[in-house]
CSV table of C-alpha atoms in Angstrom, one decimal:
chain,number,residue,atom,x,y,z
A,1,UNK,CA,-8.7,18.6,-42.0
A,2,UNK,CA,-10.9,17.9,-38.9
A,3,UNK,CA,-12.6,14.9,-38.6
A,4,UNK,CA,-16.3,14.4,-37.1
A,5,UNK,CA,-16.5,13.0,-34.1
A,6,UNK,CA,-18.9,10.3,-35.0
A,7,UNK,CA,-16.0,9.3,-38.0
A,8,UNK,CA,-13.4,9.4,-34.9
A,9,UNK,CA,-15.4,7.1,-32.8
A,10,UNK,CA,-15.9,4.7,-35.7
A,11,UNK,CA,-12.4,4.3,-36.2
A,12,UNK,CA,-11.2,3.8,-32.3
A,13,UNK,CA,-14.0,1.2,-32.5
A,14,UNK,CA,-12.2,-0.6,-35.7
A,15,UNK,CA,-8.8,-0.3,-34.4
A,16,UNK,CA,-10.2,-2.0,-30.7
A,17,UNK,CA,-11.5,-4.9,-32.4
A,18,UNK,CA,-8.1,-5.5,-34.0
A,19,UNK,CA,-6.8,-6.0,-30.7
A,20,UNK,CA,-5.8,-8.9,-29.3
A,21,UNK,CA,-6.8,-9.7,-26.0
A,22,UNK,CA,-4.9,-12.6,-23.3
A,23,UNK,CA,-7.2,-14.8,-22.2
A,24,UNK,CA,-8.1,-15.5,-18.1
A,25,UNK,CA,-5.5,-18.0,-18.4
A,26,UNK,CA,-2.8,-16.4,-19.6
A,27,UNK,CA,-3.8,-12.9,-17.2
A,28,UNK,CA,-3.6,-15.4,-14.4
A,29,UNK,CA,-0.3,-16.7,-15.1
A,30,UNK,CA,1.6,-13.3,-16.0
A,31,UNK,CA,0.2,-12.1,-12.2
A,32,UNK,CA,1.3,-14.9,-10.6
A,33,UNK,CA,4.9,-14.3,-12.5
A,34,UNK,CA,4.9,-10.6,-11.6
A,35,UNK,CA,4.3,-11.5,-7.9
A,36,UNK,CA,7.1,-14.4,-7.8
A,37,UNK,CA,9.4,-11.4,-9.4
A,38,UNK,CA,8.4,-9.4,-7.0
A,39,UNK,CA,9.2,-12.0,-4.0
A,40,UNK,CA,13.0,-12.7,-5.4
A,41,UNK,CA,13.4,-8.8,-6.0
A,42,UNK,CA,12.9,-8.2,-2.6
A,43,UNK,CA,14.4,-11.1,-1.1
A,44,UNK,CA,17.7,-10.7,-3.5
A,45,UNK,CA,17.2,-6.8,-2.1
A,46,UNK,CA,17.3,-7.9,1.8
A,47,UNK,CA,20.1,-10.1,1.2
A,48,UNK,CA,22.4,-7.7,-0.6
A,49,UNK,CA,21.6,-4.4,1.6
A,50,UNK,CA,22.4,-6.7,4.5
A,51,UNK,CA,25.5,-7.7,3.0
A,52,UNK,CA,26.7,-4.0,2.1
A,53,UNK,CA,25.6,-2.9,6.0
A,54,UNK,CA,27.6,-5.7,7.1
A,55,UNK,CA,30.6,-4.8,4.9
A,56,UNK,CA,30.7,-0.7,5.9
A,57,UNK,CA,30.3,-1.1,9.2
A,58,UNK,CA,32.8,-3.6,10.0
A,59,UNK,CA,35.0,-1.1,7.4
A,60,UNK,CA,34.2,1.8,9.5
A,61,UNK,CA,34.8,0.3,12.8
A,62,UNK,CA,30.6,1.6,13.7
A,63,UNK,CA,28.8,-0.8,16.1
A,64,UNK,CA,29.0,-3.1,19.3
C-alpha cells in the first residue's frame, strides 16, 4: 500500500503542528543548565582524576 507523496507531506505537516515547541525562555534556561552541568562535570572530573593520580603514585612509590 504506497502512499503518494503529496498524501505523505500532508501528514508530516499535521503531525509538526501537533508539536510542541519551548519557548526562547525556556531554550535559554535549559542552555544555561547544560553549560553549568557541563562546568561541575568537569570540575568534579579534575578533582577526582587528581585524587586517583595522587593515590597510585604514592601506592607505587613513582615520582620525586
Amino acid at each position: 500500500m504506497a502512499k503518494s507523496p503529496f498524501k505523505f507531506l500532508q501528514e508530516v505537516r499535521a503531525e509538526g503542528e501537533k508539536v510542541t515547541w519551548p519557548s526562547r525562555r525556556e531554550v535559554i534556561i535549559t542552555t544555561v543548565m547544560v553549560f553549568i552541568m557541563v562546568l561541575v562535570s568537569s570540575i568534579f572530573f579534575l578533582v577526582a582524576d587528581q585524587v586517583i593520580r595522587f593515590a597510585v603514585t604514592t601506592i607505587l612509590g613513582i615520582g620525586s
